[in-house]
Short mmCIF file of N, CA and C in Angstrom, two decimals:
data_model
loop_
_atom_site.label_atom_id
_atom_site.label_comp_id
_atom_site.label_asym_id
_atom_site.label_seq_id
_atom_site.Cartn_x
_atom_site.Cartn_y
_atom_site.Cartn_z
N GLY A 1 25.33 1.80 12.25
CA GLY A 1 25.62 1.74 11.00
C GLY A 1 24.59 2.72 10.06
N SER A 2 25.10 2.69 8.78
CA SER A 2 24.44 3.44 8.12
C SER A 2 23.81 2.42 6.46
N GLY A 3 23.02 3.48 6.15
CA GLY A 3 22.55 3.06 4.87
C GLY A 3 23.55 2.85 3.74
N PRO A 4 22.84 2.39 2.64
CA PRO A 4 24.03 1.92 1.10
C PRO A 4 24.51 3.09 0.65
N ALA A 5 25.84 2.67 0.54
CA ALA A 5 26.78 3.88 0.19
C ALA A 5 26.29 4.36 -1.02
N ASP A 6 25.07 3.87 -1.95
CA ASP A 6 25.25 4.29 -3.52
C ASP A 6 24.20 5.61 -3.34
N ARG A 7 23.47 5.84 -1.75
CA ARG A 7 22.86 7.19 -1.80
C ARG A 7 23.53 8.36 -1.49
N ALA A 8 25.15 8.26 -1.46
CA ALA A 8 26.00 9.32 -0.30
C ALA A 8 25.60 11.08 -1.90
N GLY A 9 26.16 11.73 -1.09
CA GLY A 9 25.71 12.97 -1.86
C GLY A 9 24.37 13.52 -1.44
N ARG A 10 23.63 12.78 -1.28
CA ARG A 10 21.89 13.01 -1.38
C ARG A 10 21.58 14.44 0.19
N VAL A 11 20.75 15.10 -0.21
CA VAL A 11 20.91 16.15 0.71
C VAL A 11 19.49 15.40 1.94
N PRO A 12 19.41 15.10 3.54
CA PRO A 12 18.28 14.98 3.61
C PRO A 12 17.29 16.11 3.83
N GLY A 13 16.20 16.19 3.55
CA GLY A 13 15.11 17.38 3.78
C GLY A 13 14.46 17.13 5.00
N CYS A 14 13.99 15.72 5.44
CA CYS A 14 13.43 15.64 6.67
C CYS A 14 14.31 14.06 7.24
N ILE A 15 14.40 14.44 8.39
CA ILE A 15 15.02 13.11 9.52
C ILE A 15 13.58 12.70 9.82
N VAL A 16 13.66 11.42 10.48
CA VAL A 16 12.60 10.42 10.90
C VAL A 16 13.38 9.27 11.88
N ILE A 17 12.74 9.69 13.32
CA ILE A 17 13.06 9.15 14.30
C ILE A 17 12.29 7.87 14.61
N VAL A 18 12.97 7.24 14.55
CA VAL A 18 12.26 5.30 15.17
C VAL A 18 12.48 5.14 16.52
N ASP A 19 12.20 4.94 17.72
CA ASP A 19 12.08 5.07 18.81
C ASP A 19 11.75 3.53 19.37
N VAL A 20 12.17 1.99 19.43
CA VAL A 20 11.66 0.47 19.41
C VAL A 20 12.11 0.38 20.79
N GLU A 21 10.81 0.20 21.63
CA GLU A 21 11.37 -0.45 23.17
C GLU A 21 10.91 -1.93 22.90
N PHE A 22 11.73 -2.78 23.60
CA PHE A 22 11.88 -3.97 23.86
C PHE A 22 11.17 -4.08 25.65
N ASP A 23 10.87 -5.20 25.27
CA ASP A 23 10.39 -5.90 26.80
C ASP A 23 11.47 -6.29 27.84
N GLY A 24 12.27 -5.63 28.39
CA GLY A 24 13.34 -5.89 29.22
C GLY A 24 14.54 -5.77 28.55
N PRO A 25 15.99 -5.65 29.39
CA PRO A 25 17.18 -5.57 29.27
C PRO A 25 17.65 -6.79 28.10
N ALA A 26 17.87 -6.54 27.03
CA ALA A 26 18.60 -7.91 26.33
C ALA A 26 19.57 -7.12 25.23
N PRO A 27 21.15 -6.68 25.71
CA PRO A 27 21.29 -6.01 24.97
C PRO A 27 21.72 -6.87 23.11
N GLU A 28 22.14 -8.22 23.27
CA GLU A 28 22.07 -9.15 22.13
C GLU A 28 20.67 -8.93 21.31
N ARG A 29 19.71 -8.82 21.84
CA ARG A 29 18.38 -8.70 21.01
C ARG A 29 18.22 -7.77 20.58
N GLN A 30 18.98 -6.29 21.33
CA GLN A 30 18.94 -5.02 20.44
C GLN A 30 19.67 -5.48 19.26
N ARG A 31 21.11 -5.69 19.07
CA ARG A 31 21.96 -5.95 17.55
C ARG A 31 21.44 -6.78 17.03
N ALA A 32 20.61 -8.27 17.13
CA ALA A 32 20.48 -8.84 16.67
C ALA A 32 18.89 -8.15 15.35
N TRP A 33 18.24 -7.17 16.41
CA TRP A 33 17.35 -7.01 15.56
C TRP A 33 17.58 -5.79 14.39
N VAL A 34 19.01 -5.01 15.18
CA VAL A 34 19.65 -4.29 14.05
C VAL A 34 19.62 -4.78 12.89
N ASP A 35 20.72 -6.13 12.92
CA ASP A 35 21.17 -6.94 11.65
C ASP A 35 20.07 -7.51 10.82
N ALA A 36 18.55 -7.61 11.59
CA ALA A 36 17.87 -7.92 10.79
C ALA A 36 17.25 -6.99 10.19
N VAL A 37 16.92 -5.77 10.68
CA VAL A 37 16.52 -4.54 9.80
C VAL A 37 17.55 -3.99 8.53
N ILE A 38 18.92 -4.21 8.68
CA ILE A 38 19.94 -3.99 7.87
C ILE A 38 19.76 -5.40 6.83
N GLU A 39 19.00 -6.54 6.63
CA GLU A 39 18.98 -7.70 6.37
C GLU A 39 17.83 -7.08 5.38
N ALA A 40 16.58 -6.80 5.73
CA ALA A 40 15.63 -6.65 5.46
C ALA A 40 15.48 -5.55 4.46
N LEU A 41 16.81 -4.32 4.85
CA LEU A 41 17.06 -3.32 3.81
C LEU A 41 17.68 -3.62 2.74
N GLU A 42 18.78 -4.69 3.02
CA GLU A 42 19.51 -4.87 1.43
C GLU A 42 19.01 -5.99 0.70
N THR A 43 17.99 -6.71 1.15
CA THR A 43 17.48 -7.82 0.33
C THR A 43 16.21 -7.23 -0.08
N ASP A 44 15.51 -5.80 0.24
CA ASP A 44 14.10 -5.56 -0.38
C ASP A 44 14.24 -5.50 -1.63
N PRO A 45 13.40 -5.58 -2.48
CA PRO A 45 13.48 -6.17 -3.88
C PRO A 45 12.97 -4.30 -4.59
N ARG A 46 12.22 -3.62 -3.81
CA ARG A 46 11.72 -2.45 -4.07
C ARG A 46 12.13 -1.29 -3.23
N PRO A 47 12.87 -0.97 -2.96
CA PRO A 47 13.67 -0.06 -1.74
C PRO A 47 12.78 1.18 -2.02
N HIS A 48 12.37 1.89 -1.13
CA HIS A 48 11.95 3.54 -1.78
C HIS A 48 13.15 4.39 -1.98
N PRO A 49 13.23 5.00 -3.13
CA PRO A 49 14.14 5.60 -3.42
C PRO A 49 14.42 7.18 -2.88
N GLY A 50 13.39 7.83 -1.72
CA GLY A 50 13.45 8.92 -0.93
C GLY A 50 14.29 8.12 0.49
N GLY A 51 14.48 7.32 0.55
CA GLY A 51 15.57 7.06 1.75
C GLY A 51 16.79 6.96 1.44
N ILE A 52 17.93 7.85 2.44
CA ILE A 52 19.16 8.03 2.35
C ILE A 52 20.03 7.22 2.95
N ALA A 53 19.46 7.19 4.23
CA ALA A 53 20.48 6.54 5.22
C ALA A 53 20.03 6.14 6.25
N ALA A 54 20.52 5.09 6.91
CA ALA A 54 19.66 5.17 8.96
C ALA A 54 20.91 4.99 9.58
N HIS A 55 20.81 5.33 11.01
CA HIS A 55 21.80 5.32 11.78
C HIS A 55 21.32 4.34 12.81
N PHE A 56 21.74 3.66 13.31
CA PHE A 56 20.88 2.80 14.85
C PHE A 56 21.93 2.94 16.14
N HIS A 57 21.06 3.52 17.47
CA HIS A 57 21.83 3.83 18.02
C HIS A 57 20.87 2.92 19.69
N LEU A 58 21.98 2.67 19.94
CA LEU A 58 21.29 1.18 21.01
C LEU A 58 21.44 1.47 22.49
N SER A 59 20.26 1.81 23.37
CA SER A 59 20.31 2.33 24.55
C SER A 59 21.37 1.73 25.55
N THR A 60 21.93 2.06 26.50
CA THR A 60 23.04 1.52 27.13
C THR A 60 22.36 0.46 28.11
N ASP A 61 20.65 0.39 28.31
CA ASP A 61 20.45 0.03 29.53
C ASP A 61 19.80 -1.69 28.61
N GLY A 62 19.63 -1.58 27.19
CA GLY A 62 19.68 -2.76 26.66
C GLY A 62 17.89 -3.00 26.56
N THR A 63 17.37 -1.87 26.95
CA THR A 63 15.83 -1.91 26.14
C THR A 63 15.57 -1.18 25.00
N ARG A 64 16.23 -0.44 24.49
CA ARG A 64 15.59 0.24 23.16
C ARG A 64 16.86 0.57 22.29
N VAL A 65 16.51 0.60 20.82
CA VAL A 65 16.97 1.20 19.62
C VAL A 65 16.19 2.27 19.24
N LEU A 66 17.05 3.42 18.90
CA LEU A 66 16.70 4.53 18.18
C LEU A 66 17.50 4.40 16.79
N ASN A 67 16.19 4.62 15.64
CA ASN A 67 17.13 4.62 13.99
C ASN A 67 16.95 6.24 14.06
N TYR A 68 17.64 6.89 13.39
CA TYR A 68 17.85 7.97 12.89
C TYR A 68 17.87 8.16 11.67
N ALA A 69 16.85 8.42 10.76
CA ALA A 69 17.20 8.23 9.36
C ALA A 69 16.81 9.72 8.39
N ASP A 70 18.02 9.70 7.72
CA ASP A 70 17.74 10.37 6.81
C ASP A 70 17.18 10.19 5.35
N TRP A 71 15.76 10.91 5.09
CA TRP A 71 15.17 11.15 3.94
C TRP A 71 15.15 11.79 3.11
N GLU A 72 14.51 12.40 1.67
CA GLU A 72 14.83 13.79 0.90
C GLU A 72 13.92 14.38 1.53
N SER A 73 12.66 13.73 2.09
CA SER A 73 11.35 14.67 2.23
C SER A 73 10.49 14.04 3.20
N ALA A 74 9.57 14.56 3.98
CA ALA A 74 8.30 14.27 4.70
C ALA A 74 7.58 12.89 3.81
N GLN A 75 7.16 13.76 2.94
CA GLN A 75 6.38 13.51 1.90
C GLN A 75 6.71 11.48 1.02
N ALA A 76 8.31 11.84 0.85
CA ALA A 76 9.29 10.41 0.71
C ALA A 76 8.99 9.55 2.05
N HIS A 77 8.97 9.86 2.89
CA HIS A 77 8.77 8.63 4.14
C HIS A 77 7.38 8.39 4.20
N ILE A 78 6.06 9.23 3.70
CA ILE A 78 4.79 9.11 4.07
C ILE A 78 4.34 8.04 2.80
N ASP A 79 5.28 8.45 1.80
CA ASP A 79 5.14 7.24 0.86
C ASP A 79 5.35 5.74 0.90
N ALA A 80 6.69 6.09 1.56
CA ALA A 80 7.39 4.78 1.27
C ALA A 80 6.46 3.96 2.85
N LEU A 81 6.18 4.47 4.03
CA LEU A 81 5.21 3.79 4.86
C LEU A 81 4.02 3.17 4.24
N ASN A 82 3.44 3.91 3.14
CA ASN A 82 1.98 3.69 2.27
C ASN A 82 2.47 2.61 1.41
N ALA A 83 3.54 2.21 1.13
CA ALA A 83 3.53 1.51 -0.52
C ALA A 83 3.04 -0.11 0.24
N SER A 84 3.97 -0.29 1.07
CA SER A 84 3.06 -2.05 1.09
C SER A 84 2.16 -2.40 1.92
N GLY A 85 1.47 -1.08 2.58
CA GLY A 85 0.44 -0.99 3.69
C GLY A 85 1.09 -1.84 4.75
N GLU A 86 2.06 -1.90 4.93
CA GLU A 86 2.50 -2.71 6.50
C GLU A 86 3.69 -1.79 7.20
N GLY A 87 4.42 -0.51 6.57
CA GLY A 87 5.10 0.32 7.27
C GLY A 87 6.58 0.41 5.99
N ILE A 88 7.26 1.24 6.58
CA ILE A 88 8.58 0.92 5.45
C ILE A 88 8.61 -0.92 4.97
N GLY A 89 9.34 -0.98 3.90
CA GLY A 89 9.82 -2.06 3.35
C GLY A 89 8.59 -2.72 2.41
N SER A 90 9.00 -3.69 1.66
CA SER A 90 7.98 -4.44 0.64
C SER A 90 7.20 -5.28 1.68
N ALA A 91 6.33 -6.30 1.45
CA ALA A 91 5.99 -7.42 1.99
C ALA A 91 7.23 -8.65 1.84
N THR A 92 8.28 -8.67 2.43
CA THR A 92 9.13 -9.89 2.30
C THR A 92 9.13 -10.29 4.03
N GLU A 93 9.63 -11.85 3.95
CA GLU A 93 9.80 -12.59 5.14
C GLU A 93 10.94 -11.76 5.81
N GLN A 94 12.02 -11.02 5.40
CA GLN A 94 12.59 -10.33 6.09
C GLN A 94 11.92 -8.86 7.41
N TRP A 95 11.54 -8.20 6.56
CA TRP A 95 10.22 -6.81 6.94
C TRP A 95 9.50 -7.75 7.57
N LYS A 96 8.83 -9.24 7.80
CA LYS A 96 7.78 -9.37 8.28
C LYS A 96 8.47 -10.14 9.89
N ARG A 97 9.83 -10.38 9.61
CA ARG A 97 10.74 -10.88 10.61
C ARG A 97 10.85 -9.59 11.41
N VAL A 98 11.17 -8.51 10.87
CA VAL A 98 11.27 -7.55 11.96
C VAL A 98 10.08 -6.66 12.39
N ARG A 99 9.34 -6.88 12.07
CA ARG A 99 7.70 -6.44 12.43
C ARG A 99 7.39 -7.36 13.99
N THR A 100 7.79 -8.35 13.64
CA THR A 100 7.23 -9.55 14.32
C THR A 100 8.20 -9.87 15.62
N TRP A 101 9.27 -9.53 15.63
CA TRP A 101 10.62 -9.71 16.33
C TRP A 101 10.34 -10.22 18.07
N PRO A 102 10.37 -11.08 18.04
CA PRO A 102 10.10 -11.45 19.95
C PRO A 102 10.40 -10.63 20.77
N GLY A 103 9.76 -10.20 21.44
CA GLY A 103 9.96 -8.86 22.55
C GLY A 103 9.78 -7.77 22.21
N ARG A 104 9.75 -7.54 20.97
CA ARG A 104 9.43 -6.19 20.43
C ARG A 104 8.13 -5.62 21.07
N LYS A 105 8.39 -4.37 21.94
CA LYS A 105 7.13 -4.19 22.58
C LYS A 105 6.34 -3.21 21.60
N SER A 106 7.12 -2.25 22.08
CA SER A 106 6.51 -0.87 21.05
C SER A 106 7.49 0.05 19.94
N GLY A 107 6.75 0.56 19.55
CA GLY A 107 7.65 1.76 18.44
C GLY A 107 6.89 3.08 18.13
N THR A 108 7.60 4.12 17.99
CA THR A 108 6.96 5.34 17.90
C THR A 108 7.95 5.99 16.17
N VAL A 109 7.23 6.72 15.70
CA VAL A 109 7.71 7.27 14.49
C VAL A 109 7.78 8.80 14.63
N SER A 110 8.44 9.60 14.81
CA SER A 110 8.39 11.42 14.32
C SER A 110 9.02 11.52 13.01
N ARG A 111 8.35 12.60 12.72
CA ARG A 111 9.54 13.24 11.26
C ARG A 111 9.62 14.70 11.84
N TYR A 112 10.90 15.29 11.20
CA TYR A 112 11.32 16.35 11.51
C TYR A 112 12.06 17.04 10.43
N ASP A 113 11.42 18.34 9.93
CA ASP A 113 11.79 19.23 8.65
C ASP A 113 13.04 19.63 8.73
N HIS A 114 14.12 19.43 7.99
CA HIS A 114 15.14 20.29 8.39
C HIS A 114 15.24 21.88 8.04
N ALA A 115 15.68 22.70 9.11
CA ALA A 115 15.57 23.91 8.67
C ALA A 115 16.97 24.67 8.84
N LEU A 116 17.74 23.95 10.03
CA LEU A 116 18.88 24.88 9.97
C LEU A 116 20.09 24.08 10.33
N GLY A 117 21.14 23.66 9.46
CA GLY A 117 22.39 23.08 9.50
C GLY A 117 23.51 24.07 10.75
N LEU A 118 24.67 23.58 11.30
CA LEU A 118 25.80 23.97 11.99
C LEU A 118 26.41 23.22 11.42
N VAL A 119 27.69 23.85 11.07
CA VAL A 119 29.08 23.57 11.13
C VAL A 119 29.97 24.06 11.72
N PRO A 120 30.93 23.81 12.66
CA PRO A 120 31.79 24.00 13.67
C PRO A 120 32.84 24.88 12.78
N ALA A 121 33.62 26.07 12.80
CA ALA A 121 33.97 26.54 12.02
C ALA A 121 35.73 26.28 12.02
#
């Protein structure tokens, strides 16, 4: 899935990769967690304006979710992480549910600046 359509047309200056691991294979848990993230994003009263889109990929073994997110800049992502003091998102029940999901083992975040884009001829 991808983020809100009202952000279309903006060019990402940074890609953020979030790799979330769960404590064993459970494809239904992967999908339910992604649905919870989407609900948290859609109900956030103060979404950070630097976020452009989020793309979720589920591992075939049922243990991981990879979130590939487009941001305007690395600084926009850093500002969003620091805004609530608890990571991305406002201090809502929906974001608390995402962060404390049963069986969520770990998560890593990596940022990449855009350097070059290639489009097939």
